[in-house]
XYZ file of C-alpha atoms in Angstrom:
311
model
C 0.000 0.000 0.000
C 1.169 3.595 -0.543
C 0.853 5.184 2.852
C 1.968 8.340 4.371
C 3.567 8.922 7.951
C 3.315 12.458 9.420
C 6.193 12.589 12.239
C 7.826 9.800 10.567
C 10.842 11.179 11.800
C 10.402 10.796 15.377
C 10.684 8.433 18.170
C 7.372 6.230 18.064
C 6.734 7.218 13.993
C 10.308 6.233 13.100
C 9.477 2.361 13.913
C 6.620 2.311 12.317
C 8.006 3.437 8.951
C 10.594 0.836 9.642
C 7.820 -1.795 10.216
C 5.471 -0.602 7.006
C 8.411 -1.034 4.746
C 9.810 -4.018 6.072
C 6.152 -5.551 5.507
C 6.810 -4.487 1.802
C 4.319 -1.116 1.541
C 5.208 2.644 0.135
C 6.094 4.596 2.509
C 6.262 8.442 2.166
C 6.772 10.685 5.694
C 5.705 14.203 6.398
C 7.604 15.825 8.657
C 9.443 19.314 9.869
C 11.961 18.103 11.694
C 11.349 20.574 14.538
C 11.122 17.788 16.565
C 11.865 14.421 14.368
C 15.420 13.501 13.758
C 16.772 13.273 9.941
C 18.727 10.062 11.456
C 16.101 8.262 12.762
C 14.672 8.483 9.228
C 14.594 4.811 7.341
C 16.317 5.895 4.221
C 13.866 4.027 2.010
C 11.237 6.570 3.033
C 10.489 8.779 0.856
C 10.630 12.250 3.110
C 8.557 15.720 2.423
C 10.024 18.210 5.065
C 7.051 20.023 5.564
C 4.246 21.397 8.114
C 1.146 19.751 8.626
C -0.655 23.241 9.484
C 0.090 24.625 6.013
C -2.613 23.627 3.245
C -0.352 23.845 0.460
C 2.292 22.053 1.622
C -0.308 19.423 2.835
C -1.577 19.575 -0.776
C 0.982 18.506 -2.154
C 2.112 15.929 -0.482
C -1.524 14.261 -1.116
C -1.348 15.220 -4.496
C 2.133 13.817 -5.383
C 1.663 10.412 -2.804
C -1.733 9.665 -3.180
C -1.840 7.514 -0.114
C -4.477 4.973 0.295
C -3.443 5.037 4.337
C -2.541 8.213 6.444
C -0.878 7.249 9.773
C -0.593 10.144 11.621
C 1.796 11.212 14.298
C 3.038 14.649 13.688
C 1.911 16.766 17.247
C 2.567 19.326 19.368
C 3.421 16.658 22.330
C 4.363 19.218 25.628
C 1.667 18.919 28.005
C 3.590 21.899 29.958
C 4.172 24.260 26.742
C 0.040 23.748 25.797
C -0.248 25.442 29.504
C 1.692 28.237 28.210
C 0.612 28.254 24.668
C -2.929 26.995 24.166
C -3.119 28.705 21.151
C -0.398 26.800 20.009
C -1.382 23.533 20.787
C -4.601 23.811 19.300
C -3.057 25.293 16.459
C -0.899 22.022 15.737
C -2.790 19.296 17.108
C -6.351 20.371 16.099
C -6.177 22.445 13.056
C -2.928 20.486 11.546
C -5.042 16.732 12.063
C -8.457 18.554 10.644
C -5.866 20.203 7.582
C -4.790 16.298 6.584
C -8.575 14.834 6.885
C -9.674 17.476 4.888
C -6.766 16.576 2.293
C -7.643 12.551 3.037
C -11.305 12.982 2.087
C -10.326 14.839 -1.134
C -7.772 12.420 -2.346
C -10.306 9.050 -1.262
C -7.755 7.683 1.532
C -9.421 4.716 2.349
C -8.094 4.456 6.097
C -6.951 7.707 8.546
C -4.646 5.937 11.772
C -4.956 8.504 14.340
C -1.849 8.608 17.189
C -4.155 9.884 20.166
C -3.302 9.121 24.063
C -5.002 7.409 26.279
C -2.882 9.010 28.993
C -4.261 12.068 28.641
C -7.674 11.546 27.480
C -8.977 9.505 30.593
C -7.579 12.369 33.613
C -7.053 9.904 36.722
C -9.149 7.371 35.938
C -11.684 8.043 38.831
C -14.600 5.515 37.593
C -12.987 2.698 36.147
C -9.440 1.486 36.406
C -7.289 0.689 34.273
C -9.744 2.805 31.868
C -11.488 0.870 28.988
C -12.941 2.715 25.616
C -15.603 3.090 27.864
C -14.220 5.475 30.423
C -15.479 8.905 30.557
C -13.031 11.423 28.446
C -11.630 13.473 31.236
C -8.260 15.686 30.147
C -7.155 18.488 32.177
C -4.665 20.011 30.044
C -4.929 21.499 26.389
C -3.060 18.856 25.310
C -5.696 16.619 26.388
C -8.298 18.772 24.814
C -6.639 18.701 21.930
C -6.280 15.204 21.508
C -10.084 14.671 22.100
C -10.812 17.410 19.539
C -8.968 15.323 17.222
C -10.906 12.620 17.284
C -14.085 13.699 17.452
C -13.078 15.005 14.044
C -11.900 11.708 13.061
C -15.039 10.863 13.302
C -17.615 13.237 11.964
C -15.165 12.402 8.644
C -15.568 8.821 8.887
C -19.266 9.215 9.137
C -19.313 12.469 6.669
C -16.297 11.036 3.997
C -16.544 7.308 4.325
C -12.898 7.185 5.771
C -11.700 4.072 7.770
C -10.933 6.239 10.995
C -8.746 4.674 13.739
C -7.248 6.682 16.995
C -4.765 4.620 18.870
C -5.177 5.647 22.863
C -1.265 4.738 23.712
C -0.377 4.836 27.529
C 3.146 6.063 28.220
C 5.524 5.045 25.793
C 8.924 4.116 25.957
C 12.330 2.743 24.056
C 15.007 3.421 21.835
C 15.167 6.700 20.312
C 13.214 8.333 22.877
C 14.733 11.810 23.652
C 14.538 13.424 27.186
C 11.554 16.039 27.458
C 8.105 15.809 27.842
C 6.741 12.272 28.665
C 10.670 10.689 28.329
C 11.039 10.396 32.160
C 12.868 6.796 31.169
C 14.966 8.342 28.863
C 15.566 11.544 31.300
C 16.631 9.043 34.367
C 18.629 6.807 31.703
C 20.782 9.829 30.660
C 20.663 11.082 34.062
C 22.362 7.933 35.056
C 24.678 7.743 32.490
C 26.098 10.790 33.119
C 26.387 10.771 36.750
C 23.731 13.300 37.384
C 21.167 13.792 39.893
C 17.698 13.772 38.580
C 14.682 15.561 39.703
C 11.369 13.676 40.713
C 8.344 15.984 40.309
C 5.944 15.397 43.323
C 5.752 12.950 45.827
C 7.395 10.267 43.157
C 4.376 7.991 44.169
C 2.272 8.513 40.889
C 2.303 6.104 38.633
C 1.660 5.168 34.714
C 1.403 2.534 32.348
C 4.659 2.050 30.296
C 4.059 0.620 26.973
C 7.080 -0.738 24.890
C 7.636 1.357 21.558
C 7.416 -2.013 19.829
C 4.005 -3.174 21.039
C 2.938 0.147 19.968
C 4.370 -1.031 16.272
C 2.857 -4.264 16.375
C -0.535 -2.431 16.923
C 0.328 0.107 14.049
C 0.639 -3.124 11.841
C -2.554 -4.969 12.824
C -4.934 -1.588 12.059
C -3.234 -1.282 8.521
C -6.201 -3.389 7.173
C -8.662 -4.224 10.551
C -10.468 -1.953 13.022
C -12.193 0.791 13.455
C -12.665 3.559 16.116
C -10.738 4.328 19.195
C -8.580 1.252 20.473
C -6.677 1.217 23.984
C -2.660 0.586 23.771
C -1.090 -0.165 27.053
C -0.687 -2.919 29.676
C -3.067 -2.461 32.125
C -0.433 -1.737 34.551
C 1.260 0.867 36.600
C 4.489 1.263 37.499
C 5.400 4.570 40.381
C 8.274 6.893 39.109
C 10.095 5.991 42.086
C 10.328 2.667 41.129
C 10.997 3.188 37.708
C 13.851 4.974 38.385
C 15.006 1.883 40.951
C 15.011 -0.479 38.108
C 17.512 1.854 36.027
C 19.315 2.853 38.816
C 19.917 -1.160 39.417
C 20.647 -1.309 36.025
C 23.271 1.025 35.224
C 24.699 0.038 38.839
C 24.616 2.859 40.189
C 23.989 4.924 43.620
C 22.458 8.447 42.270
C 19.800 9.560 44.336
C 16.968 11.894 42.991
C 15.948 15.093 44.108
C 12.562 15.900 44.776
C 10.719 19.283 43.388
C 6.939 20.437 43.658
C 4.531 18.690 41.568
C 3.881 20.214 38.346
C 0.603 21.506 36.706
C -1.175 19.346 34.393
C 0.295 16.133 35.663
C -1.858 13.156 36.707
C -1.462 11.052 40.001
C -2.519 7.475 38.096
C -3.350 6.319 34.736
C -3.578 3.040 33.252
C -5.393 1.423 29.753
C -7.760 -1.937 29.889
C -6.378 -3.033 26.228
C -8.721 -5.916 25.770
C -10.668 -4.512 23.029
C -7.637 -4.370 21.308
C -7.011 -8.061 21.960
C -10.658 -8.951 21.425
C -10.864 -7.443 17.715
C -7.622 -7.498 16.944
C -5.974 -10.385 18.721
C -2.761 -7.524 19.839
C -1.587 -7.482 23.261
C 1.869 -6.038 24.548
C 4.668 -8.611 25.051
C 7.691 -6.747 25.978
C 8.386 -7.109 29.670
C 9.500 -3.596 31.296
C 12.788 -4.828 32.801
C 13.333 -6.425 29.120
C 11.830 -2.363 27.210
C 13.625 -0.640 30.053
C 17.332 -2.641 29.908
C 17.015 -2.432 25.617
C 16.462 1.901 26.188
C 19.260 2.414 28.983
C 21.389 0.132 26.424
C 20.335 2.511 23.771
C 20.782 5.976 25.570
C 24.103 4.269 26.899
C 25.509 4.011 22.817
C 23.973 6.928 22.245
C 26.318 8.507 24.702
C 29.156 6.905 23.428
C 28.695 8.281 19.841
C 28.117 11.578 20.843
C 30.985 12.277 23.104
C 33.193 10.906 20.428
C-alpha cells in the first residue's frame, strides 16, 4: 500500500516506517523536523520536510503520494508548553489533524490511523481502572483537549467522507530513540544515570503510569493497517510509580544516584492506566515486551547513544 507517515521522523513514527516497509508497503513521511530527527529516518522513506498546518504544503504531499493510508503522528506533544501556549497547541494538534482529513477525504484515503493518548484523554481514571474505551473522556490540560478534539473530528469524517478512521489511545511510551523532554522520564533518568547526574522527581514520586514498549505500539500500528475501526486502547493495564521506575535503572546502570525531589507540576496526573482488551478482542494484539526487558534495551540505547556523541 502507498501510505503516508506524518512525524515519521520521530521516536514512536520512526518504527513504524521501519515496520510498514519491512512488511513491503510505500512509505512516504511528512515531517518538519522541529522535533523528528533526519537520522532516525529509514532511508527508504520517501521524506517531504514540511508542516502539517500549512494547506499547500499538505496539498501537495496528497497530491504527489496519493496515499491509500494516512498514519498520523506529527503533534505538538508538551503537556507543559500547551499550559503556556494553548493557542499553540490547538493550532498544531487540532487544526494540523483537521488540515490532513480534509486533504484525506479529497484524495479518497481509504483508512486515517490517528496517534491519540489514552494518557491524557482519561484524567485519573476516577470511575474505572485501568480505563477501557468506555471510560469517561476526562483531560485536564490542552493537550488533552486537543487530543479529544482530534478525534471527534476523526469521526464526523468517517461518518461524513466514508474514511476508515482509527485513533490509537497509547499509555506512556517508551524505548530506543526516545529523547529526554516531555513524557521521556525513562529516557531523562537513563541519561541522568549515564552521566552521573542527579535527577529531579516531580511530586511525591508515588504517581504512577502505564509504560508501553515502543514495539508493542508497532505491532498495533501493523494490525490496524487493514482491521479496526474507532478508538482502540494501547497499554498494559499496569502501573508502574516513578520511584520505582527509576530503581530499576538505577539497578541497572549500577549505580547509587539519588533523585531530588521538586513540587509537583501543573497538568500532571497522580494514576493512569489502559484496559487493552478490546484491542485483543478485535484485533488479537496485546503487549509482550516485559519492562525490565523495554527498560534494559532503552538504557542500552541511551548508553551508545552517549558513546557516539561524546566521540
Amino acid at each position: 500500500m502507498r501510505i503516508l507517515v506524518t512525524g515519521g521522523a520521530g521516536f514512536i513514527a520512526s518504527h513504524i516506517v521501519d515496520a510498514y516497509l519491512a512488511a513491503g508497503h510505500e512509505v512516504a513521511v511528512l515531517d518538519n523536523l522541529s522535533t523528528g530527527r533526519r537520522e532516525n529516518l529509514n532511508p527508504r522513506a520517501t521524506l517531504y520536510e514540511g508542516d502539517i498546518c500549512f494547506h499547500d504544503q499538505v496539498q501537495k504531499v496528497f497530491d504527489e503520494v496519493r496515499p491509500e493510508v494516512v498514519n498520523h503522528h506529527a503533534a505538538q506533544l508538551d503537556v507543559r508548553l500547551s499550559l503556556e501556549q494553548p493557542a499553540f497547541d490547538a493550532t498544531v494538534n487540532i487544526l494540523g489533524t483537521i488540515n490532513l482529513l480534509t486533504h484525506a477525504a479529497r484524495c479518497r484515503t481509504r483508512r486515517f490511523i490517528f496517534a491519540s493518548s489514552g494518557g491524557v484523554l482519561y484524567g485519573e481514571c476516577e470511575q474505572e481502572f485501568p480505563a477501557s474505551e468506555r471510560a469517561p473522556l476526562c483531560p485536564i490540560s490542552p493537550y488533552g483537549f486537543s487530543k479529544q478534539a482530534g478525534e471527534q473530528y476523526l469521526r464526523f469524517f468517517t461518518a461524513e467522507h466514508g474514511l476508515e478512521g482509527v485513533a490509537l489511545r497509547y499509555a506512556n511510551v517508551y524505548g530506543p530513540r526516545q529523547r529526554g523532554g516531555e513524557a521521556g522520564v525513562i529516557t531523562i533518568f537513563c541519561q541522568a544515570l549515564l552521566a552521573g547526574k542527579t535527577p529531579t522527581i516531580f511530586g511525591d514520586g508515588q504517581q504512577v503510569r502505564d509504560y508501553v514498549c515502543v514495539s508493542d505500539v508497532v505491532a498495533m500500528n501493523l494490525k490496524v493497517l487493514e482491521r479496526g475501526m474507532g478508538a482502540y486502547n494501547v497499554g498494559t493495564g499496569t502501573t508502574t510509580s516513578v520511584n520505582a521506575l527509576f530503581a530499576k535503572l538505577r539497578a541497572l546502570a549500577e549505580s547509587t544516584v539519588e533523585v531530588q525531589y521538586a513540587p509537583a507540576r501543573s497538568g500532571e496526573l497522580q494514576r493512569n492506566a489502559l484496559n487493552a482488551e478490546r484491542a485483543w478482542r478485535e484485533l488479537e494484539w496485546q503487549p509482550l515486551m516485559k519492562l525490565d526487558d523495554g527498560l534494559r534495551q532503552t538504557f542500552d540505547f541511551c548508553k551508545l547513544q552517549r558513546v557516539r556523541e561524546t566521540r
